[in-house]
């Protein structure tokens, strides 16, 4: 079942159906405004409804994308493949977002993100949020391709307690 921009989440959770679609990273403006230039690379997503035996409604979101990020160490762009899954509890009203947490299968329900159901949910906004949440706080290559082995060794020593990294010393010098 193909979907456009809007999804009826009540219909999805009632029927347990899945909708899926594809868009381009170039359409994710909130996401890309803080990122380096993006290719027209595909973002594919699916959203499946579910009702549990207690009558609670859930949406299973899956998002695949591959944005380009800028390495904060060497400033070169690199691809960051994302394959994210999230289970959201759907509530009927804004007030439902604030309901007390209930225990389900031994897990506090407040670990689950909640979303207000809608006959016209902007699914692409939801998809974009999921990608944003999947981005690293400080994007970095594991090993920067353009950095010499000597400097990589220095960088690994960052984890040694007490010793300031050469970069920290450098930035301190720049401040003075
Ligand atoms: Zn790098």
PDB file of N, CA and C in Angstrom, residues 25 45 105 117 171 174:
ATOM      1  N   UNK A  25      16.017  13.059   0.274  1.00  0.00           N
ATOM      2  CA  UNK A  25      16.625  13.856   1.341  1.00  0.00           C
ATOM      3  C   UNK A  25      16.487  15.348   1.067  1.00  0.00           C
ATOM      4  N   UNK A  45      10.562   4.697   3.864  1.00  0.00           N
ATOM      5  CA  UNK A  45       9.961   4.569   5.187  1.00  0.00           C
ATOM      6  C   UNK A  45       8.772   3.631   5.119  1.00  0.00           C
ATOM      7  N   UNK A 105       4.401  -5.549  30.317  1.00  0.00           N
ATOM      8  CA  UNK A 105       5.452  -6.565  30.196  1.00  0.00           C
ATOM      9  C   UNK A 105       6.670  -6.165  31.016  1.00  0.00           C
ATOM     10  N   UNK A 117      -2.735  10.641  17.596  1.00  0.00           N
ATOM     11  CA  UNK A 117      -3.250  10.106  16.337  1.00  0.00           C
ATOM     12  C   UNK A 117      -3.950  11.181  15.521  1.00  0.00           C
ATOM     13  N   UNK A 171      43.649  24.681  20.565  1.00  0.00           N
ATOM     14  CA  UNK A 171      42.536  25.635  20.589  1.00  0.00           C
ATOM     15  C   UNK A 171      42.724  26.621  21.736  1.00  0.00           C
ATOM     16  N   UNK A 174      44.958  29.254  20.442  1.00  0.00           N
ATOM     17  CA  UNK A 174      44.297  30.152  19.511  1.00  0.00           C
ATOM     18  C   UNK A 174      43.506  31.217  20.256  1.00  0.00           C
TER      19      UNK A 174
END
